[in-house]
PDB file of C-alpha atoms and ligand atoms in Angstrom:
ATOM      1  CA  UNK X   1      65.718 -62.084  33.976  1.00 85.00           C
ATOM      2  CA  UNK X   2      66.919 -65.302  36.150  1.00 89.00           C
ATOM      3  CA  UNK X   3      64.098 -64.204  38.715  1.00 90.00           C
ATOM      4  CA  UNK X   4      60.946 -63.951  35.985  1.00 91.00           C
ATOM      5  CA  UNK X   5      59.416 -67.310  36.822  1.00 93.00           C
ATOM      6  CA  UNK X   6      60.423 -67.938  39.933  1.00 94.00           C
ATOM      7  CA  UNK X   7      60.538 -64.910  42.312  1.00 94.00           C
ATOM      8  CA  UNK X   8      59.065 -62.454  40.156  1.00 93.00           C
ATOM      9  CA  UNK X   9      55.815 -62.530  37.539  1.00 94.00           C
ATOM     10  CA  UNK X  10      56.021 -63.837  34.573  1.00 93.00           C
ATOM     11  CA  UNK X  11      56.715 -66.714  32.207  1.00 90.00           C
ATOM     12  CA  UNK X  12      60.183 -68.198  32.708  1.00 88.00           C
ATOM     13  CA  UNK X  13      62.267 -66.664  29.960  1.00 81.00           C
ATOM     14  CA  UNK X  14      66.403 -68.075  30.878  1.00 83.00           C
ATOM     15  CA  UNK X  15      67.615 -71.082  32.537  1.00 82.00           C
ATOM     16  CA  UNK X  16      70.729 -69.269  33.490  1.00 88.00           C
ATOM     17  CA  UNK X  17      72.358 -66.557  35.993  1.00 90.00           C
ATOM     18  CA  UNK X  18      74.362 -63.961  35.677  1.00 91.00           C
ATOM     19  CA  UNK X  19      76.890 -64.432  33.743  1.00 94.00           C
ATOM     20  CA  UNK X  20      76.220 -67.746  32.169  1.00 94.00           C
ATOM     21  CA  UNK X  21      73.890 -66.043  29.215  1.00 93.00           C
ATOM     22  CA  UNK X  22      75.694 -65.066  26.036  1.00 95.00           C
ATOM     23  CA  UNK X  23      73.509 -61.787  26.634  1.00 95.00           C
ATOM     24  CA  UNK X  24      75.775 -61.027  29.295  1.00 95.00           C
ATOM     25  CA  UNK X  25      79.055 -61.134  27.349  1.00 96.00           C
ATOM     26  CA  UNK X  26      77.507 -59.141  24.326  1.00 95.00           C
ATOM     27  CA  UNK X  27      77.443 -62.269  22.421  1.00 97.00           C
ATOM     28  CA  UNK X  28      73.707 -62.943  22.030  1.00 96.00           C
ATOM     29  CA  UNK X  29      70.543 -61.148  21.154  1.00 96.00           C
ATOM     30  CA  UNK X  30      66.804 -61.981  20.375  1.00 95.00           C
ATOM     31  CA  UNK X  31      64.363 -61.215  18.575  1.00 96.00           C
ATOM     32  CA  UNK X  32      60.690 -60.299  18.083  1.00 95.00           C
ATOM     33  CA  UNK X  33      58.659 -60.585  14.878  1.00 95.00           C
ATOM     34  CA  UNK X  34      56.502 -57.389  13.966  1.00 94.00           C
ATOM     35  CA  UNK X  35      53.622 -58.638  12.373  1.00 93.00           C
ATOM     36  CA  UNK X  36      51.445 -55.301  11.361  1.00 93.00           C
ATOM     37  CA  UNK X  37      53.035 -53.762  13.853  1.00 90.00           C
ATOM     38  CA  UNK X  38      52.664 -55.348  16.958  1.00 95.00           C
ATOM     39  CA  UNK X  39      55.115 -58.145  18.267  1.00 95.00           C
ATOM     40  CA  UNK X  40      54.375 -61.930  17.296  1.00 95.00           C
ATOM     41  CA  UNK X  41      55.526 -64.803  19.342  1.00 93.00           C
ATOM     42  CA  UNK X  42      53.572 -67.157  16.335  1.00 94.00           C
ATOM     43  CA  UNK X  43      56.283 -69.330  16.468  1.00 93.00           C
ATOM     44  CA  UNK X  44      55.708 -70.101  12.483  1.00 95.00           C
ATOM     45  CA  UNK X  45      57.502 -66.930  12.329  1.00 95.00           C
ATOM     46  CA  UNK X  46      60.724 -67.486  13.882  1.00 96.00           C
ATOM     47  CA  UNK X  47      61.222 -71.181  12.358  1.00 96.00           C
ATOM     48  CA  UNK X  48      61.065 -69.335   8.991  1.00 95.00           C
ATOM     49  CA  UNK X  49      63.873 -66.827  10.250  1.00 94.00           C
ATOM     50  CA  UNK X  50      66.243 -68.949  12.154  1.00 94.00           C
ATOM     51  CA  UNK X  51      67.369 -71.268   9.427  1.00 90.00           C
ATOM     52  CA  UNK X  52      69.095 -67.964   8.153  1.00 91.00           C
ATOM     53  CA  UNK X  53      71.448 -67.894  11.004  1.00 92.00           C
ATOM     54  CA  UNK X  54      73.751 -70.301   9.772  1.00 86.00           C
ATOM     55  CA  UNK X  55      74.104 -68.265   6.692  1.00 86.00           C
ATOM     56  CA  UNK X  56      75.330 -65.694   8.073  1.00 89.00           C
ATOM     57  CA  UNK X  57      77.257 -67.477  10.723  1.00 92.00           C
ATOM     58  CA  UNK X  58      75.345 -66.852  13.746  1.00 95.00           C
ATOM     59  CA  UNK X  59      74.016 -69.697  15.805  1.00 96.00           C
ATOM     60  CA  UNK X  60      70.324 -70.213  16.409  1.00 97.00           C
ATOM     61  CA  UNK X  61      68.689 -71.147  19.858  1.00 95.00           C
ATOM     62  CA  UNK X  62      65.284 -72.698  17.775  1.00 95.00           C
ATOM     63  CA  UNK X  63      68.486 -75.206  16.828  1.00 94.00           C
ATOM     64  CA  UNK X  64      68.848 -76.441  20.329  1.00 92.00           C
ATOM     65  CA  UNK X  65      68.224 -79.457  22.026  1.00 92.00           C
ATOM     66  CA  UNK X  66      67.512 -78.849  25.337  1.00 86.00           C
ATOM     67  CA  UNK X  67      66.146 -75.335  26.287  1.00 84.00           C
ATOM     68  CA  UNK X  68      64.864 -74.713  22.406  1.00 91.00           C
ATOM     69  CA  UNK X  69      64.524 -70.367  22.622  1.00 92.00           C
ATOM     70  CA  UNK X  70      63.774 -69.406  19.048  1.00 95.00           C
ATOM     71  CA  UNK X  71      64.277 -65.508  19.021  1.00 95.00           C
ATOM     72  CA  UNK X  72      68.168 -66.072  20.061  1.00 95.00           C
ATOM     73  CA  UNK X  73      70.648 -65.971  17.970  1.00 97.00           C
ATOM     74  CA  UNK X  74      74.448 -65.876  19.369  1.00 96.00           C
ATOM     75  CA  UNK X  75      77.652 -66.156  17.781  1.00 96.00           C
ATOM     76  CA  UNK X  76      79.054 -69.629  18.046  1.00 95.00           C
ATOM     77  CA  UNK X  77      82.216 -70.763  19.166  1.00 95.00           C
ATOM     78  CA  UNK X  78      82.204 -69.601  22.440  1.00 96.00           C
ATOM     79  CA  UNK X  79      82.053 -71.496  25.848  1.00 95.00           C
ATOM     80  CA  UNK X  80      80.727 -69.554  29.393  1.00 95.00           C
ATOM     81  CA  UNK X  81      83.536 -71.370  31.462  1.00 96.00           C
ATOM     82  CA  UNK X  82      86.405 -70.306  29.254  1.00 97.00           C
ATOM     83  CA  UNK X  83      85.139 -66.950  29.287  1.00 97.00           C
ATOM     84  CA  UNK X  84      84.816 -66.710  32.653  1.00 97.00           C
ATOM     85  CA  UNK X  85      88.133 -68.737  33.668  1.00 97.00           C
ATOM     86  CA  UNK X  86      89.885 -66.471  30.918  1.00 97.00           C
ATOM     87  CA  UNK X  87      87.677 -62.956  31.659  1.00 96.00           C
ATOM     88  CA  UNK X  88      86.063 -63.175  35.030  1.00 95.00           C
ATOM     89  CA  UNK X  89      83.572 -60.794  34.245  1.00 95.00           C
ATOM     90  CA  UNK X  90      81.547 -59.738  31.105  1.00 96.00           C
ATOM     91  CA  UNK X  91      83.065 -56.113  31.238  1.00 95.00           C
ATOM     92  CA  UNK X  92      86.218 -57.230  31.229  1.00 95.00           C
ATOM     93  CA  UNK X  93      85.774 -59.129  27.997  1.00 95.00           C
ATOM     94  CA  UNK X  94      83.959 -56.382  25.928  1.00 93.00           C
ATOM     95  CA  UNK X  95      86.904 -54.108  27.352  1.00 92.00           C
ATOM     96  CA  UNK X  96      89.124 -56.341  25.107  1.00 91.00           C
ATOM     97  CA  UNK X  97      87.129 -55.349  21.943  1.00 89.00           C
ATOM     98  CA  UNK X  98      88.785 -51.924  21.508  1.00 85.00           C
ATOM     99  CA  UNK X  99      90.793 -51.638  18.866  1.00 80.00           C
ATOM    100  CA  UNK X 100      89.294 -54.074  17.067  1.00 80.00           C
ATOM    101  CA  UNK X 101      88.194 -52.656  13.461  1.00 79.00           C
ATOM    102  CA  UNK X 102      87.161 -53.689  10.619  1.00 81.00           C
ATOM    103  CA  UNK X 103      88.922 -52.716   7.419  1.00 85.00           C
ATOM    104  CA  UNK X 104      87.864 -49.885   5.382  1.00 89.00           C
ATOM    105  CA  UNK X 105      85.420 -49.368   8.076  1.00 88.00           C
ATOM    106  CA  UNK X 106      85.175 -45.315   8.579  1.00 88.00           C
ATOM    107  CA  UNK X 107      82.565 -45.458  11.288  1.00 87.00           C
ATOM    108  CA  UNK X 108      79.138 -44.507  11.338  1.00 88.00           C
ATOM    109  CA  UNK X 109      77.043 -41.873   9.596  1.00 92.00           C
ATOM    110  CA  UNK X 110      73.655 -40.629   9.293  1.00 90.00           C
ATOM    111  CA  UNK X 111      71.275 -40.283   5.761  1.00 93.00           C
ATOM    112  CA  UNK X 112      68.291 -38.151   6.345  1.00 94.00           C
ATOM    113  CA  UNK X 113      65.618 -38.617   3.655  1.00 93.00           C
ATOM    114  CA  UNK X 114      62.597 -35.857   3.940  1.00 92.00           C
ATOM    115  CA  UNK X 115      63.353 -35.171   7.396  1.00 92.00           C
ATOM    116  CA  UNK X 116      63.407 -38.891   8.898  1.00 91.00           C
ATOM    117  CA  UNK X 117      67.275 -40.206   9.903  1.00 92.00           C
ATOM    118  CA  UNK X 118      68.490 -43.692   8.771  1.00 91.00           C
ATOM    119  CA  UNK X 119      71.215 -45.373  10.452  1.00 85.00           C
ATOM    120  CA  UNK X 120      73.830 -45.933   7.546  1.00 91.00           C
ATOM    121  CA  UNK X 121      78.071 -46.533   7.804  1.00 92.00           C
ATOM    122  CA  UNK X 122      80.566 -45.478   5.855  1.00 93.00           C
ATOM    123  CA  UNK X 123      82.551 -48.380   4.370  1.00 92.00           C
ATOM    124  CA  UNK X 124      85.477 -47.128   2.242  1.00 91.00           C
ATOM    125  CA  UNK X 125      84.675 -44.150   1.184  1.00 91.00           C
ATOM    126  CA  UNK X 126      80.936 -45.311   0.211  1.00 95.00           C
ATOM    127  CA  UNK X 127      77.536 -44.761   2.220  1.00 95.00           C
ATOM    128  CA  UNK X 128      75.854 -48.059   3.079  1.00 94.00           C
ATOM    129  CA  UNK X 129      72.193 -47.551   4.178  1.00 94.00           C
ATOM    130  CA  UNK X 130      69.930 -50.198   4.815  1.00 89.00           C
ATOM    131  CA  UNK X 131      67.926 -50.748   1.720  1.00 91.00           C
ATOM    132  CA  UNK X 132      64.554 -51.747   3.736  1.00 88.00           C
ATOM    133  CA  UNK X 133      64.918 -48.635   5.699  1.00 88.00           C
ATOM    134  CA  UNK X 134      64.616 -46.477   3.155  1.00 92.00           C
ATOM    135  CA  UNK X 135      62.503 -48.380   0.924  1.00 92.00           C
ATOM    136  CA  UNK X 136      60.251 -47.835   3.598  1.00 90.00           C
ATOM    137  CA  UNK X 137      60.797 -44.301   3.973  1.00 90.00           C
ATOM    138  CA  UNK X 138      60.060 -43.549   0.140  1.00 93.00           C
ATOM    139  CA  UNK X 139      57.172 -45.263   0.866  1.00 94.00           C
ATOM    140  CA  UNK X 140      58.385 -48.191  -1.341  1.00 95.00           C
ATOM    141  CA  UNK X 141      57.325 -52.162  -1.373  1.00 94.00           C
ATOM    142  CA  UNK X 142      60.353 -54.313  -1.374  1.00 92.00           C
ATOM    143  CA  UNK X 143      60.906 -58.125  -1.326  1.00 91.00           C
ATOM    144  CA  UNK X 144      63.877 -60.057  -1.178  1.00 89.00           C
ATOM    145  CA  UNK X 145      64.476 -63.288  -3.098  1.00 88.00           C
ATOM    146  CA  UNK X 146      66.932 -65.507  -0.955  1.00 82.00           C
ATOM    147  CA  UNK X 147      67.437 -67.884  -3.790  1.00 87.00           C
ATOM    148  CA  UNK X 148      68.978 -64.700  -6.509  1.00 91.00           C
ATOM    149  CA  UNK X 149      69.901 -62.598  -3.720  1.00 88.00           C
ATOM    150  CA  UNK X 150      67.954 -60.026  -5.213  1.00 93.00           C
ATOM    151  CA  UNK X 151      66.397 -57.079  -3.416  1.00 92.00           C
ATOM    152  CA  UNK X 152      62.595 -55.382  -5.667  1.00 95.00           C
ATOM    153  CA  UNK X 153      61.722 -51.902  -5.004  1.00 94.00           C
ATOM    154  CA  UNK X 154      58.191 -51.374  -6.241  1.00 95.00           C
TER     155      UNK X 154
HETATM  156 ZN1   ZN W   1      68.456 -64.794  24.034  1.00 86.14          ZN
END
């Protein structure tokens, strides 16, 4: 990714090598807005989403100073030397992940609705499927009101 921009064609999309991004260490991920279907980089968009991050205690890159990258999100309270000086390498550190669980967590599991599969987890004894997912496969609207928290199915 280092070499889009420079060596290779293309826009220049990271300011950092291998293994200074949080991508490396499984730490980070973007993302793109569908808009009808095909991917927007309106950045409108992604200063509407971002602001949720801190909700949910992620860390935004539209929040930065310096390289501002507005489909990242990371988890915060990590720092590329330590991990390095503590890991060396990225595999290494994701290597130290096993065993970690998360309680009540039984793994997880598949719901198939008229023949299409949603992704879906089993969380004490309970099936937890991602509402929008299968609103969308019953051919339902839905909204979301941040304010109430509430989910509509229409
Ligand atoms: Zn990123």
């Amino acid at each position: 990714m280092y070499a889009q921009g420079r060596t290779k064609p293309g826009k220049i999309v990271t300011e950092v090598k291998y293994p200074r991004s949080m991508h490396c260490w499984g730490l980070a991920f973007d993302i793109a807005v569908l808009l009808n279907g095909l991917v927007t980089w309106d950045t409108k968009f992604y200063d509407q989403i971002g602001p949720l991050a801190a909700a949910i205690g992620l860390e935004w890159g539209g929040s930065w100073k310096s390289f501002v990258d507005k489909p990242h999100y990371q988890l915060p309270g990590y720092d590329v030397d330590d991990l390095i000086k503590k890991y060396g390498a990225p595999e290494k550190f994701m290597k130290s992940w096993e065993g970690i669980n998360v309680p009540g967590f039984e793994g997880p599991a598949k719901v198939i609705f008229k023949g299409k599969e949603l992704s879906a987890g089993l969380l004490e004894g309970r099936t937890y499927v991602e509402i929008r997912a299968l609103a969308e496969a019953m051919g339902l609207k839905i909204s979301y009101d941040n304010a109430t928290k509430t989910v509509t199915l229409s």
